[in-house]
XYZ file of C-alpha atoms in Angstrom:
429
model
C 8.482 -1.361 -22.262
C 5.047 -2.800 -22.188
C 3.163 -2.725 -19.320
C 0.166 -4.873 -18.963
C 0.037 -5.379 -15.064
C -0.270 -2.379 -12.398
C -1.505 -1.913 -8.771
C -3.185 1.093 -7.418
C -4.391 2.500 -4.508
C -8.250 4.891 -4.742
C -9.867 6.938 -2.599
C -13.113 8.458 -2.706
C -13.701 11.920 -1.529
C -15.128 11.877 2.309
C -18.652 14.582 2.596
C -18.181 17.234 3.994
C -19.577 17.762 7.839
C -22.932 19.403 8.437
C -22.629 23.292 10.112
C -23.654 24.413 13.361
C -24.796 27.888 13.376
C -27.536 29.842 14.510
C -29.240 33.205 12.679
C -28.171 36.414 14.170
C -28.955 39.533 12.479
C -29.200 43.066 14.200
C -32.620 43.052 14.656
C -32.945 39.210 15.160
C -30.712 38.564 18.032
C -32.153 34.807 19.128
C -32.745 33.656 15.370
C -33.402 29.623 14.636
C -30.434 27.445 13.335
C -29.161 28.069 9.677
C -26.409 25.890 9.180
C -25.619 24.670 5.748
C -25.222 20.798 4.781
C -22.246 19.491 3.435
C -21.174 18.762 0.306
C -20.819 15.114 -1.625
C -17.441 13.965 -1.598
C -15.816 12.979 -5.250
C -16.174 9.809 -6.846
C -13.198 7.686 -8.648
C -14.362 7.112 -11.856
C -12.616 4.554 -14.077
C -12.816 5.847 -18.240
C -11.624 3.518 -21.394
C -8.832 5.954 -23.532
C -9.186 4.492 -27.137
C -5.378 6.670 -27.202
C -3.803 3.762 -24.554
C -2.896 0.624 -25.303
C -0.469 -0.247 -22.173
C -0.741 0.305 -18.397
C 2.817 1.855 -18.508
C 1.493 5.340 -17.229
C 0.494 3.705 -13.542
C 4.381 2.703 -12.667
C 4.814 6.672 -12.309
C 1.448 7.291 -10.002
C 0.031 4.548 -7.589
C -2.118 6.570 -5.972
C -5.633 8.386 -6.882
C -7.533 10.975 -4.545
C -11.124 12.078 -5.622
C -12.030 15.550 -3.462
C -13.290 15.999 -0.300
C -17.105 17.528 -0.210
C -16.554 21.198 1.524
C -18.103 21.908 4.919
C -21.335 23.497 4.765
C -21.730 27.127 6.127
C -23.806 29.982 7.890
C -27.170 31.261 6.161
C -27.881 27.759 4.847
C -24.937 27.652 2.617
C -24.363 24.255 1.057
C -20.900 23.110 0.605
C -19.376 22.663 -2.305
C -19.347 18.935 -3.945
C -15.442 17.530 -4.257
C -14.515 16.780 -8.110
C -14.710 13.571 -8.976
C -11.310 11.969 -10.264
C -11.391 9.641 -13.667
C -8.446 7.160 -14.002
C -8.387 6.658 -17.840
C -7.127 2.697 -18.900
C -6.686 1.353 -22.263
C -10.162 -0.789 -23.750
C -9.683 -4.565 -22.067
C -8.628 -3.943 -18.923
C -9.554 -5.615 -15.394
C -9.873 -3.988 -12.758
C -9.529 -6.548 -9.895
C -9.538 -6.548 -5.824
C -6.116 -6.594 -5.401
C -5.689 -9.186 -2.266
C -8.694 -11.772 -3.691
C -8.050 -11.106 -7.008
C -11.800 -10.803 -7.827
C -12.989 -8.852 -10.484
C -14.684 -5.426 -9.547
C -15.202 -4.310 -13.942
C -14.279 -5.490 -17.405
C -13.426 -2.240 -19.066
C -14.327 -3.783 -22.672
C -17.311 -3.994 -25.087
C -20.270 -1.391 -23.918
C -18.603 -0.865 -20.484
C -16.818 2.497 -21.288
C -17.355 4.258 -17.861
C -18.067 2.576 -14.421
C -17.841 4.667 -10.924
C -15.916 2.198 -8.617
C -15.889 3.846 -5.663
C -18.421 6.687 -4.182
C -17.833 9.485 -2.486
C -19.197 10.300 0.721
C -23.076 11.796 1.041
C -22.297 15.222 3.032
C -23.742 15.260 6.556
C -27.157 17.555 7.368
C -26.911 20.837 8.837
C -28.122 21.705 12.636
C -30.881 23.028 10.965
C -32.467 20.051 9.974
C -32.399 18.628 13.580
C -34.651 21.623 15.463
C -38.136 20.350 16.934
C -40.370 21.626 18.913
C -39.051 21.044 21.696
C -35.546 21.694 20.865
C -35.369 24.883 18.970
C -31.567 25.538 19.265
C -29.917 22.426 18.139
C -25.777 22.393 18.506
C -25.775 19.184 17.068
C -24.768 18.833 13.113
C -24.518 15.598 10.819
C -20.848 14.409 9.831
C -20.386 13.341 6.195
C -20.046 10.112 5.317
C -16.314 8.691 5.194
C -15.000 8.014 2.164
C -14.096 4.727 0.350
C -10.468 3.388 -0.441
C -9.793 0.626 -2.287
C -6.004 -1.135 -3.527
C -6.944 -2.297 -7.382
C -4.894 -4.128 -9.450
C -5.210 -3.816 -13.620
C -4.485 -6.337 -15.736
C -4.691 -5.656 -19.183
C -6.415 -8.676 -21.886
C -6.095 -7.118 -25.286
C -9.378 -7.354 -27.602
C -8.806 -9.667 -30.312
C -11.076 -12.227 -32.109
C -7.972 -14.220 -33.023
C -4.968 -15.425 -30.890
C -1.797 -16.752 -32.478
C 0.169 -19.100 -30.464
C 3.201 -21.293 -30.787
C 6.774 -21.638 -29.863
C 9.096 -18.725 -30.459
C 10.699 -18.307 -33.708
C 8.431 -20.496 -35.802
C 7.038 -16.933 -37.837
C 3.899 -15.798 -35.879
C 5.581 -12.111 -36.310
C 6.273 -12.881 -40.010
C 2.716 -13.729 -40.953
C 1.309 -11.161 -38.890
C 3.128 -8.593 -40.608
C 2.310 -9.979 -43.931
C -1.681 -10.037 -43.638
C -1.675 -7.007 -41.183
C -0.781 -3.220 -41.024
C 1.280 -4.174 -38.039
C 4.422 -4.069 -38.289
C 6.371 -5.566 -35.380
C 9.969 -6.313 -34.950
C 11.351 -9.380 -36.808
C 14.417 -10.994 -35.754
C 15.629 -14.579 -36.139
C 16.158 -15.437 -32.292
C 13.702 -16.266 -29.316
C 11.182 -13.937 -27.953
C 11.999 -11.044 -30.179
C 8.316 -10.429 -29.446
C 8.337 -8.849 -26.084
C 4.860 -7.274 -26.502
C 1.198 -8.615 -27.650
C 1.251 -7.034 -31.195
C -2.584 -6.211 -32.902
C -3.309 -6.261 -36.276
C -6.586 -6.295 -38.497
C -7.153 -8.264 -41.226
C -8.845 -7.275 -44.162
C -10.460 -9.554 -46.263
C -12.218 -9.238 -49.393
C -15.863 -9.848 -49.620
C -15.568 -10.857 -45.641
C -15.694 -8.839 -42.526
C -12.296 -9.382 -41.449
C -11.258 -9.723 -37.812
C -8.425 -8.660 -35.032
C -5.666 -10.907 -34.857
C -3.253 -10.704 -31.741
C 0.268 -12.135 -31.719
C 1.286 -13.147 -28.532
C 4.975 -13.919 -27.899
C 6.610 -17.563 -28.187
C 5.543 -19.803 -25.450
C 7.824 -22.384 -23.976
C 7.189 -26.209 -21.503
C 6.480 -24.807 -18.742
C 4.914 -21.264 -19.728
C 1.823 -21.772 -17.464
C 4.110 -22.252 -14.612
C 6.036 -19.145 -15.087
C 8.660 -20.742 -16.824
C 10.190 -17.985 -19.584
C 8.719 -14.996 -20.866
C 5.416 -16.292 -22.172
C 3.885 -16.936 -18.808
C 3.627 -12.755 -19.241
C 1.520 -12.647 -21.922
C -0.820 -15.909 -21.558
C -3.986 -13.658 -20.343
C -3.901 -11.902 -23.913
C -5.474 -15.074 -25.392
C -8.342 -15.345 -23.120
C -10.584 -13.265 -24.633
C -9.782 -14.731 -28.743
C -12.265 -16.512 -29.977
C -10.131 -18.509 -32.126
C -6.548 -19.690 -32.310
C -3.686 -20.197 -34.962
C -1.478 -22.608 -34.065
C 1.937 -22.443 -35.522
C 4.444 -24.754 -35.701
C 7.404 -25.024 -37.868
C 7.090 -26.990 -40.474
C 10.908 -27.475 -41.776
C 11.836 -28.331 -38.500
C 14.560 -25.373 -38.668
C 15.406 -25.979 -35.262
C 15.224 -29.514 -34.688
C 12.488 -29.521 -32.897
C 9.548 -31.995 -33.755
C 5.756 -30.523 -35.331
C 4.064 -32.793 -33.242
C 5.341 -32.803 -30.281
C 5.236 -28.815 -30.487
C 1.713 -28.554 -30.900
C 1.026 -31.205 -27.779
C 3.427 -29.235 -25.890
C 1.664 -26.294 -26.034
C -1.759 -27.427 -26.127
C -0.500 -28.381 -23.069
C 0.599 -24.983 -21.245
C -2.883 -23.719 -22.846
C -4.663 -25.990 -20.335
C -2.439 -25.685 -17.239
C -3.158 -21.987 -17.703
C -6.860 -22.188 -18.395
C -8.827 -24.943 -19.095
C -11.365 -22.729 -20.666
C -9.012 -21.777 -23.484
C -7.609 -25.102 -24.585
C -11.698 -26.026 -25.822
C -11.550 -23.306 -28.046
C -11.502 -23.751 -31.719
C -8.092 -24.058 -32.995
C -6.513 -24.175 -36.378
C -3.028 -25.978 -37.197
C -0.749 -23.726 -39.437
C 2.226 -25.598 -40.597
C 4.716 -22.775 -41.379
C 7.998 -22.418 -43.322
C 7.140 -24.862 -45.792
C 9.217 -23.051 -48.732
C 11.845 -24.228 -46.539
C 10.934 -27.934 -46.259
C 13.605 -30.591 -47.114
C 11.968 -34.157 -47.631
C 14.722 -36.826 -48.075
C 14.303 -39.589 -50.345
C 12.199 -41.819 -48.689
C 11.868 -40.335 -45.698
C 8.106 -39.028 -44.601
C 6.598 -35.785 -45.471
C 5.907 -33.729 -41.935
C 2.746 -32.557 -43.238
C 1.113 -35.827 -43.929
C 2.303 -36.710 -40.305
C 1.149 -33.977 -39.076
C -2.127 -34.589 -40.888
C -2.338 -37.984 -39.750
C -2.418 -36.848 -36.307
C -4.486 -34.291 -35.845
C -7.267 -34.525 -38.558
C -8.656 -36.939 -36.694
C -9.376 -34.879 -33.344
C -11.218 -32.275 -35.822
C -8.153 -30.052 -36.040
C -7.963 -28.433 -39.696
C -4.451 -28.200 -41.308
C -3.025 -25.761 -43.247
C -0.013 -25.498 -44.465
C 1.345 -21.981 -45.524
C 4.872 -19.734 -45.803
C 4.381 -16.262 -44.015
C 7.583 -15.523 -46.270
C 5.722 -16.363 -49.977
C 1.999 -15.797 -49.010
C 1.495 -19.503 -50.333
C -1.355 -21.047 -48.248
C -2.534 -17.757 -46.878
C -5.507 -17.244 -48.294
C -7.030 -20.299 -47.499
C -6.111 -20.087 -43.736
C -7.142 -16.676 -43.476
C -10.962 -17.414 -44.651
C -11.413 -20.262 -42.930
C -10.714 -18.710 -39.694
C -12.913 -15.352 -40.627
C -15.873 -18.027 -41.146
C -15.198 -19.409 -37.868
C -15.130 -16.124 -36.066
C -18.499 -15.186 -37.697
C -20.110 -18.431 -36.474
C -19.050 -17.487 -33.063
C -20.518 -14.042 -33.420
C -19.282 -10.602 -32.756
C -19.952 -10.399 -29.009
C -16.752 -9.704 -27.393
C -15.787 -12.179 -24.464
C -15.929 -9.866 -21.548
C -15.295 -11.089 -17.596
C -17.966 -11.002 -14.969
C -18.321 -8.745 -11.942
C -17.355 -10.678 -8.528
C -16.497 -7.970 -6.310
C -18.450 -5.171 -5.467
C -16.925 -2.431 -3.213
C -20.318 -0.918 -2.617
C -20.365 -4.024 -0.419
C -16.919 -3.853 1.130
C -17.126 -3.515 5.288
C -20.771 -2.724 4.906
C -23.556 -4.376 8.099
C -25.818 -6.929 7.028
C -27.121 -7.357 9.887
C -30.961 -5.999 8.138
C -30.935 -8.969 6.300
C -33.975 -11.138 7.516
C -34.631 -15.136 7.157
C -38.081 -16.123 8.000
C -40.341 -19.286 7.311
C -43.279 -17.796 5.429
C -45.199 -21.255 5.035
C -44.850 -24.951 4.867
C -41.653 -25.380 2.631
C -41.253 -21.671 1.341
C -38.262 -19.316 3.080
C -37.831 -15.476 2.794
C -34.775 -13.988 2.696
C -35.244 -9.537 3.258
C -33.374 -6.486 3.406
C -32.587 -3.769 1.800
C -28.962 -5.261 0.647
C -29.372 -8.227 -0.062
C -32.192 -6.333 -3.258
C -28.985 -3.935 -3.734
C -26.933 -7.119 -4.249
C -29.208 -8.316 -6.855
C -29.879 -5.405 -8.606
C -25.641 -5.435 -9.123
C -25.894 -9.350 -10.284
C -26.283 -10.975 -13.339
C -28.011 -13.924 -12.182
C -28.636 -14.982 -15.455
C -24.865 -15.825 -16.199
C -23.174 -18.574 -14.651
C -20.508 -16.707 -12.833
C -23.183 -14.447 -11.777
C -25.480 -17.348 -9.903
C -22.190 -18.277 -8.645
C -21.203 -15.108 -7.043
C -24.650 -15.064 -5.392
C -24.735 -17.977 -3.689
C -20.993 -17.413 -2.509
C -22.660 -14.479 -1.250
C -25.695 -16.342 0.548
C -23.000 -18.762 2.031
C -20.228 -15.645 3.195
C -22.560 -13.574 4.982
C -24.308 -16.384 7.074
C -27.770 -16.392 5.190
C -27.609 -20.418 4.263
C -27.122 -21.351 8.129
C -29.451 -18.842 8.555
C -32.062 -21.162 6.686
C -30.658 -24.436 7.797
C -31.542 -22.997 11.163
C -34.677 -22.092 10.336
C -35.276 -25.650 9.071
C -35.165 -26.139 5.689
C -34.609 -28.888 3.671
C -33.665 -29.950 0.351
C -36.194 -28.827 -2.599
C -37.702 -26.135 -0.148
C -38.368 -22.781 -2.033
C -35.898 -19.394 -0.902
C -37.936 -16.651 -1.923
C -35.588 -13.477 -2.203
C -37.232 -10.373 -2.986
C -39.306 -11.471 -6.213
C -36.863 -14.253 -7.309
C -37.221 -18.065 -5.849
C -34.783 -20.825 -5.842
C -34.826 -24.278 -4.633
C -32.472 -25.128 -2.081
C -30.166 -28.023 -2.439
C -27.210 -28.915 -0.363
């Protein structure tokens, strides 16, 4: 069964407590304090398995434990570091905050290996805390608790290509045909029960990876049927096939088909439905045209070409329009470029339950505001302020932890400068 969903629970490993203990050796009866620090706890490392391609291994464990850092001990022992613990996932997953659903990493293009969660430092030894004055210290440093976190994966398989369309209109056909997949064919609805990757292989082109995701139906977006399931497999394709049947086989009409689910594409992401899209009209070896009666592909034609859709019309079963098809969408995947579509970070756990009460909002001069603390710069150096999701995330931050009524307090006004750290901003309600 494929398994592209999964919820977990991580811990990091807490350090391990500073020691209290004092040097006493025969001869040395009243010796200073020699107790050992503690060791780091473990971190919970998340690692991308090119060997997975499902998240069917986390229904059988929902839980993941880095070590605990050891105690440290007499003579200025150090305890021993806890081992970290690495959750392996197949390339494209999310892993997400499970009750906001924000996104903590995008385990896809150069992000391999990301430490989510950190373990505890280990606390000092008494023997750090003698003075002058107080040469016998029974007081030792605790290590720091560890961190625990409920995640939730979601799997988006990498693929430069999506092919949509109803069920049964050949998606699985063609795919097999220009592919070395080779998934199950059958003639009935969602016999696809699983996003099935394939490469194609062109000659004198690069060639690109082509997903199949299983037959949508009205109402997919809104958890109607099956393909509700598999709907976050196309959001990282740069490109889609469209298929519709062609022969009408089951008396459904081309047009209204392609509206249809053009239409669950945008109740499920708005983002997706802009995307460039190609029309295949399939099954034509099986087209019937009446005498007199119209030919679906000029009315399909008729339609579309107008909104800047380009149609092709092919038969997965003969090859017969393949080629065409095929190059047109490699050319439009290389004017896109290579870079994969990957998600941006909105949740940080270093973050999670942590003061900010060192964050500082002061008027510096007439019209420019600082914002300080030594946060707030680890926030940024996390953020990719550059991207729009990432300017977004930091001014949810500003507004969240109290910093923009902070400056409204302060009196600022519209078109003031915010100088944080060595970035400035205007400010605008």
């Amino acid at each position: 069964m494929f398994a592209d969903k999964a919820v977990i629970y991580i811990r990091s490993g807490k350090g391990g407590d500073g020691h209290v203990s004092f040097r006493r050796e025969k001869y040395v009866p009243n010796g200073g304090p020699d107790g050992g620090d503690g060791g780091k706890g473990g971190d919970v490392i998340f690692e991308v398995d090119a060997g997975l391609n499902t998240l069917a291994d986390f229904r059988h464990k929902g839980k993941y434990y880095a070590e605990n850092g050891q105690e440290g001990g007499k003579r200025n022992c150090h305890g021993s570091n806890g081992a970290d613990i690495i959750v392996k996932v197949p390339e494209g997953t999310l892993l997400k905050e499970a009750q906001s659903g924000q996104i903590i990493a995008d385990m896809s293009g150069e992000n391999k290996r990301i430490v989510v969660l950190q373990g505890g430092r280990g606390g000092l030894g008494n023997q750090h805390f003698a003075t002058s004055t107080m040469q016998a210290p029974k007081y030792a440093q605790p290590g720091k608790p560890a961190q625990e976190l409920c995640i939730q994966l979601e799997l988006k398989v990498i693929a430069d290509v999506g092919l949509v369309g109803f069920p049964n209109v050949g998606k699985s056909t063609l795919l097999s045909r220009v592919t070395n997949a080779r998934p199950k064919i059958a003639n009935y609805h969602f016999t696809t029960l699983s996003p099935n990757l394939g490469v194609v292989d062109l000659d004198g082109a690069k060639g690109f990876v082509i997903a199949d995701i299983p037959g949508l139906i009205e109402g997919a977006s809104e958890g109607v049927g099956l393909g509700h399931e598999f709907l976050r497999h196309i959001e990282r394709t740069k490109v889609m096939i469209h298929m519709v049947d062609a022969a009408s086989t089951e008396g459904r009409d081309p047009i209204e088909d392609i509206y249809a689910i053009n239409k669950e594409l945008e109740n499920y992401n708005a983002d997706i439905s802009k995307r460039p899209q190609v029309i295949a009209l399939n099954k034509i070896d099986a087209l019937y045209i009446p005498e007199g009666g119209e030919n679906p592909i000029e009315r399909v034609r008729k339609e579309f070409e107008p909104q800047g859709y380009r149609i092709f019309p092919i038969s997965a079963v003969t090859g017969k329009g393949l080629k065409e098809l095929l190059y047109e969408v490699n050319q439009m995947v290389d004017d896109i470029g290579s870079e994969p579509v990957t998600f941006e970070q909105e949740y940080f756990p270093e973050f999670s339950g942590e003061d900010l009460s060192d964050i500082r909002v002061e008027k510096a001069e007439e019209g420019i505001f600082t914002v300080e603390g030594e946060r707030i710069e680890k926030m940024l150096g996390y953020t990719n302020l550059d991207s729009e999701k990432g300017f977004l995330f930091f001014q949810r931050f500003l507004k969240e932890q109290g910093i923009l009524e902070q400056l409204e307090q302060a009196g600022i006004q519209e078109g003031d400068t915010v100088r944080v750290c060595e970035l400035e901003f205007d400010y605008y309600q």
